[in-house]
CSV table of C-alpha atoms in Angstrom, one decimal:
chain,number,residue,atom,x,y,z
A,1,UNK,CA,43.0,-8.0,-36.5
A,2,UNK,CA,42.8,-7.8,-32.1
A,3,UNK,CA,43.1,-3.7,-31.8
A,4,UNK,CA,44.6,-3.9,-28.1
A,5,UNK,CA,44.8,-0.2,-27.5
A,6,UNK,CA,41.8,-0.4,-25.0
A,7,UNK,CA,44.3,-3.6,-22.5
A,8,UNK,CA,48.4,-2.3,-23.4
A,9,UNK,CA,49.5,-0.4,-20.4
A,10,UNK,CA,50.8,3.0,-21.1
A,11,UNK,CA,53.4,4.8,-19.2
A,12,UNK,CA,53.0,8.4,-20.6
A,13,UNK,CA,49.4,8.6,-20.4
A,14,UNK,CA,49.4,7.9,-16.0
A,15,UNK,CA,51.1,9.4,-13.4
A,16,UNK,CA,51.3,7.1,-11.6
A,17,UNK,CA,52.8,4.7,-14.4
A,18,UNK,CA,54.6,8.1,-15.1
A,19,UNK,CA,56.5,8.0,-11.6
A,20,UNK,CA,58.0,4.0,-12.5
A,21,UNK,CA,62.1,3.9,-13.0
A,22,UNK,CA,62.6,1.9,-17.0
A,23,UNK,CA,63.5,-0.5,-16.1
A,24,UNK,CA,60.2,-1.7,-15.0
A,25,UNK,CA,57.9,-2.8,-17.7
A,26,UNK,CA,54.1,-3.6,-17.1
A,27,UNK,CA,51.5,-6.1,-19.1
A,28,UNK,CA,49.0,-6.3,-19.2
A,29,UNK,CA,48.1,-10.9,-18.7
A,30,UNK,CA,45.6,-13.3,-18.3
A,31,UNK,CA,41.9,-12.8,-18.8
A,32,UNK,CA,41.5,-9.0,-20.5
A,33,UNK,CA,44.0,-10.5,-23.9
A,34,UNK,CA,42.2,-14.2,-24.1
A,35,UNK,CA,38.6,-12.3,-24.4
A,36,UNK,CA,39.6,-9.4,-25.9
A,37,UNK,CA,40.9,-12.0,-29.3
A,38,UNK,CA,37.6,-14.0,-28.4
A,39,UNK,CA,36.2,-9.9,-29.6
A,40,UNK,CA,34.6,-10.0,-25.9
A,41,UNK,CA,34.4,-8.2,-23.4
A,42,UNK,CA,35.9,-8.3,-20.3
A,43,UNK,CA,35.7,-5.8,-17.6
A,44,UNK,CA,38.7,-7.0,-15.3
A,45,UNK,CA,42.6,-5.9,-16.4
A,46,UNK,CA,44.9,-7.1,-14.6
A,47,UNK,CA,48.2,-6.0,-14.8
A,48,UNK,CA,52.4,-7.5,-14.4
A,49,UNK,CA,55.2,-6.0,-13.6
A,50,UNK,CA,58.5,-6.7,-14.2
A,51,UNK,CA,61.5,-5.5,-13.1
A,52,UNK,CA,60.3,-3.6,-10.1
A,53,UNK,CA,59.4,-4.9,-5.7
A,54,UNK,CA,57.1,-3.9,-3.2
A,55,UNK,CA,58.6,-1.3,-1.8
A,56,UNK,CA,59.3,1.1,-5.0
A,57,UNK,CA,55.5,0.3,-6.2
A,58,UNK,CA,54.3,1.7,-2.4
A,59,UNK,CA,57.1,4.8,-2.5
A,60,UNK,CA,54.9,5.9,-5.9
A,61,UNK,CA,51.4,5.4,-4.3
A,62,UNK,CA,50.3,2.0,-5.0
A,63,UNK,CA,48.5,0.1,-2.5
A,64,UNK,CA,49.1,-3.1,-1.4
A,65,UNK,CA,46.4,-6.1,-0.8
A,66,UNK,CA,47.3,-9.6,-1.4
A,67,UNK,CA,48.1,-11.0,1.7
A,68,UNK,CA,49.9,-14.3,0.3
A,69,UNK,CA,51.3,-12.8,-2.7
A,70,UNK,CA,52.0,-9.4,-4.3
A,71,UNK,CA,49.1,-8.1,-5.1
A,72,UNK,CA,48.5,-3.3,-5.2
A,73,UNK,CA,45.7,-1.4,-6.8
A,74,UNK,CA,47.1,1.7,-8.4
A,75,UNK,CA,45.3,4.5,-6.8
A,76,UNK,CA,43.2,6.3,-9.0
A,77,UNK,CA,42.5,3.7,-11.0
A,78,UNK,CA,41.2,0.2,-8.5
A,79,UNK,CA,43.0,-1.4,-10.3
A,80,UNK,CA,45.4,-4.9,-9.4
A,81,UNK,CA,48.8,-4.6,-10.3
A,82,UNK,CA,50.6,-8.0,-9.4
A,83,UNK,CA,54.9,-8.1,-9.3
A,84,UNK,CA,56.2,-11.3,-11.1
A,85,UNK,CA,56.4,-14.1,-9.9
A,86,UNK,CA,57.1,-17.9,-9.2
A,87,UNK,CA,55.9,-20.5,-6.7
A,88,UNK,CA,56.6,-23.5,-5.4
A,89,UNK,CA,54.6,-26.2,-3.5
A,90,UNK,CA,55.5,-26.4,-0.1
A,91,UNK,CA,52.8,-28.7,1.4
A,92,UNK,CA,49.4,-29.7,0.5
A,93,UNK,CA,45.7,-27.9,-0.7
A,94,UNK,CA,45.7,-24.6,-3.3
A,95,UNK,CA,47.4,-22.1,-1.0
A,96,UNK,CA,50.5,-24.4,0.0
A,97,UNK,CA,53.1,-21.9,-2.2
A,98,UNK,CA,55.9,-20.3,-1.9
A,99,UNK,CA,56.3,-17.6,-4.2
A,100,UNK,CA,60.1,-14.9,-5.2
A,101,UNK,CA,58.8,-12.3,-7.3
A,102,UNK,CA,62.0,-10.7,-6.8
A,103,UNK,CA,63.6,-8.3,-9.3
A,104,UNK,CA,65.6,-10.8,-11.4
A,105,UNK,CA,61.9,-12.8,-11.9
A,106,UNK,CA,61.3,-12.3,-16.2
A,107,UNK,CA,58.1,-12.2,-17.8
A,108,UNK,CA,58.7,-16.1,-19.4
A,109,UNK,CA,58.7,-17.2,-15.6
A,110,UNK,CA,55.3,-15.8,-14.0
A,111,UNK,CA,53.9,-16.3,-17.6
A,112,UNK,CA,54.5,-20.2,-16.3
A,113,UNK,CA,53.3,-20.5,-13.2
A,114,UNK,CA,49.5,-20.4,-14.6
A,115,UNK,CA,46.7,-22.9,-15.6
A,116,UNK,CA,47.0,-22.2,-19.2
A,117,UNK,CA,48.1,-22.1,-22.6
A,118,UNK,CA,45.2,-19.6,-23.6
A,119,UNK,CA,45.5,-17.3,-19.7
A,120,UNK,CA,49.2,-17.3,-20.0
A,121,UNK,CA,49.0,-14.5,-23.2
A,122,UNK,CA,50.8,-10.3,-21.9
A,123,UNK,CA,50.8,-7.3,-23.3
A,124,UNK,CA,53.6,-5.3,-24.0
A,125,UNK,CA,54.1,-1.2,-23.4
A,126,UNK,CA,53.4,-0.8,-27.9
A,127,UNK,CA,50.1,-3.3,-27.8
A,128,UNK,CA,52.2,-6.0,-29.1
A,129,UNK,CA,51.0,-9.8,-27.8
A,130,UNK,CA,53.9,-12.1,-26.3
A,131,UNK,CA,52.8,-15.4,-26.0
A,132,UNK,CA,54.9,-17.8,-24.9
A,133,UNK,CA,53.2,-21.3,-24.5
A,134,UNK,CA,50.6,-21.3,-27.8
A,135,UNK,CA,48.3,-20.0,-26.0
A,136,UNK,CA,46.1,-17.8,-29.2
A,137,UNK,CA,46.6,-21.8,-31.1
A,138,UNK,CA,45.2,-23.2,-28.7
A,139,UNK,CA,41.5,-20.3,-28.6
A,140,UNK,CA,42.1,-21.0,-32.3
A,141,UNK,CA,41.0,-24.7,-32.2
A,142,UNK,CA,38.6,-23.6,-28.0
A,143,UNK,CA,41.0,-26.1,-26.4
A,144,UNK,CA,42.1,-25.6,-22.6
A,145,UNK,CA,45.5,-27.2,-22.2
A,146,UNK,CA,47.8,-27.0,-19.0
A,147,UNK,CA,50.9,-24.7,-19.6
A,148,UNK,CA,53.4,-27.5,-17.4
A,149,UNK,CA,53.8,-31.2,-15.1
A,150,UNK,CA,52.9,-28.3,-12.0
A,151,UNK,CA,49.0,-27.8,-13.2
A,152,UNK,CA,48.3,-30.7,-10.2
A,153,UNK,CA,50.4,-29.5,-7.5
A,154,UNK,CA,47.2,-26.6,-7.4
A,155,UNK,CA,43.0,-29.1,-6.3
A,156,UNK,CA,41.8,-25.3,-7.3
A,157,UNK,CA,42.6,-25.5,-11.1
A,158,UNK,CA,40.1,-28.4,-10.9
A,159,UNK,CA,37.1,-26.9,-10.3
A,160,UNK,CA,38.7,-23.3,-12.7
A,161,UNK,CA,38.5,-25.5,-15.3
A,162,UNK,CA,35.1,-27.0,-14.8
A,163,UNK,CA,33.7,-23.5,-14.2
A,164,UNK,CA,35.1,-22.4,-17.9
A,165,UNK,CA,33.7,-25.3,-19.6
A,166,UNK,CA,30.3,-24.0,-19.1
A,167,UNK,CA,31.7,-20.1,-19.5
A,168,UNK,CA,32.6,-21.4,-23.1
A,169,UNK,CA,31.1,-24.2,-23.3
A,170,UNK,CA,32.2,-24.5,-27.3
A,171,UNK,CA,35.3,-25.4,-25.9
A,172,UNK,CA,37.6,-29.0,-25.0
A,173,UNK,CA,39.8,-30.5,-23.0
A,174,UNK,CA,43.0,-31.3,-24.1
A,175,UNK,CA,43.2,-35.3,-23.1
A,176,UNK,CA,46.9,-35.2,-21.3
A,177,UNK,CA,45.4,-31.9,-19.3
A,178,UNK,CA,42.2,-34.1,-18.5
A,179,UNK,CA,44.9,-37.5,-17.1
A,180,UNK,CA,46.3,-34.9,-15.1
A,181,UNK,CA,42.2,-33.7,-13.5
A,182,UNK,CA,41.7,-37.4,-12.9
A,183,UNK,CA,45.9,-36.7,-10.8
A,184,UNK,CA,44.4,-34.3,-8.6
A,185,UNK,CA,41.7,-36.2,-8.0
A,186,UNK,CA,42.9,-39.2,-7.1
A,187,UNK,CA,46.0,-37.4,-4.2
A,188,UNK,CA,42.8,-36.4,-3.2
A,189,UNK,CA,43.8,-32.8,-2.2
A,190,UNK,CA,41.1,-30.9,-3.6
A,191,UNK,CA,39.1,-31.5,0.0
A,192,UNK,CA,41.7,-29.9,1.7
A,193,UNK,CA,40.3,-26.6,0.1
A,194,UNK,CA,37.4,-24.3,1.8
A,195,UNK,CA,33.3,-26.1,0.8
A,196,UNK,CA,32.6,-22.1,0.9
A,197,UNK,CA,36.2,-22.3,-2.3
A,198,UNK,CA,34.4,-25.5,-4.0
A,199,UNK,CA,31.6,-24.0,-4.0
A,200,UNK,CA,33.0,-20.3,-5.3
A,201,UNK,CA,33.9,-21.8,-8.1
A,202,UNK,CA,30.3,-24.0,-8.5
A,203,UNK,CA,27.7,-21.2,-8.7
A,204,UNK,CA,30.6,-19.2,-10.9
A,205,UNK,CA,29.9,-21.8,-13.4
A,206,UNK,CA,26.4,-22.6,-12.9
A,207,UNK,CA,25.5,-18.2,-14.4
A,208,UNK,CA,27.7,-20.4,-16.9
A,209,UNK,CA,26.3,-20.7,-20.9
A,210,UNK,CA,26.1,-24.1,-19.8
A,211,UNK,CA,26.5,-25.8,-16.3
A,212,UNK,CA,25.8,-29.4,-17.7
A,213,UNK,CA,29.6,-29.0,-19.0
A,214,UNK,CA,31.0,-28.2,-16.1
A,215,UNK,CA,28.7,-30.9,-13.5
A,216,UNK,CA,29.4,-33.6,-16.5
A,217,UNK,CA,32.8,-33.0,-16.7
A,218,UNK,CA,33.2,-33.1,-13.0
A,219,UNK,CA,31.6,-36.4,-13.0
A,220,UNK,CA,33.5,-37.5,-15.8
A,221,UNK,CA,37.0,-36.2,-13.5
A,222,UNK,CA,35.6,-38.4,-10.6
A,223,UNK,CA,35.7,-34.9,-8.3
A,224,UNK,CA,31.5,-34.7,-8.2
A,225,UNK,CA,31.5,-38.1,-6.1
A,226,UNK,CA,34.9,-36.8,-3.8
A,227,UNK,CA,33.0,-34.0,-3.6
A,228,UNK,CA,29.1,-34.8,-2.2
A,229,UNK,CA,30.4,-38.2,-2.0
A,230,UNK,CA,28.0,-39.7,-4.8
A,231,UNK,CA,29.2,-40.7,-7.4
A,232,UNK,CA,26.9,-39.2,-10.8
A,233,UNK,CA,24.5,-35.9,-10.1
A,234,UNK,CA,20.2,-37.4,-9.4
A,235,UNK,CA,17.7,-37.0,-12.0
A,236,UNK,CA,16.9,-34.0,-9.7
A,237,UNK,CA,19.5,-32.0,-10.2
A,238,UNK,CA,20.0,-33.1,-13.8
A,239,UNK,CA,17.3,-31.8,-14.8
A,240,UNK,CA,16.8,-28.4,-12.9
A,241,UNK,CA,20.5,-27.4,-14.8
A,242,UNK,CA,18.3,-28.7,-17.9
């Protein structure tokens, strides 16, 4: 049995969270939940607030840091708290989204917009696992699977998936998710990402357990040819990665 006590949000023991009205619900979401289920240490804990708004958070002491979407820092722990939000594509690139972070956005609405099922789980204030999209099952099967067709709207997700394959080399990608990645390549949306953003994801993959798993996926989907103008990695680069 997994112990969620370290990541379970607790209003009563936190002087800042205690100021939130009872109508506002707090959840731990994303990678911390995934890694706890994998019995891995995760230094970053991300929290989600449902039923709150920016004015309320600033009033009780939270620090606003999100330029593109509503993310706040806890004034003492410095942990990230985000308002539940939905998004709608308005242009090209991974930043071309319009966000709705009103009080009416539900937990399920927010989790539905995330990248993979294994990153869409949440822990509520009682320590209960909430799993709308069978993320725990996919985690047990060691598979990366997208949640909905909106996955292909964000080209950065393809690079993030490749990076995850280096960090979690024992995982495979669901065939339907591979097809969406190929659609992203065909759209050439990745070319709207800055070179620094692409390189940032690549570097994170290089320090994973198996960088070759990352580069093999990039070559397989046609991503490598798109971003490097080369159809495959040179023998020299392959030897360095090995």
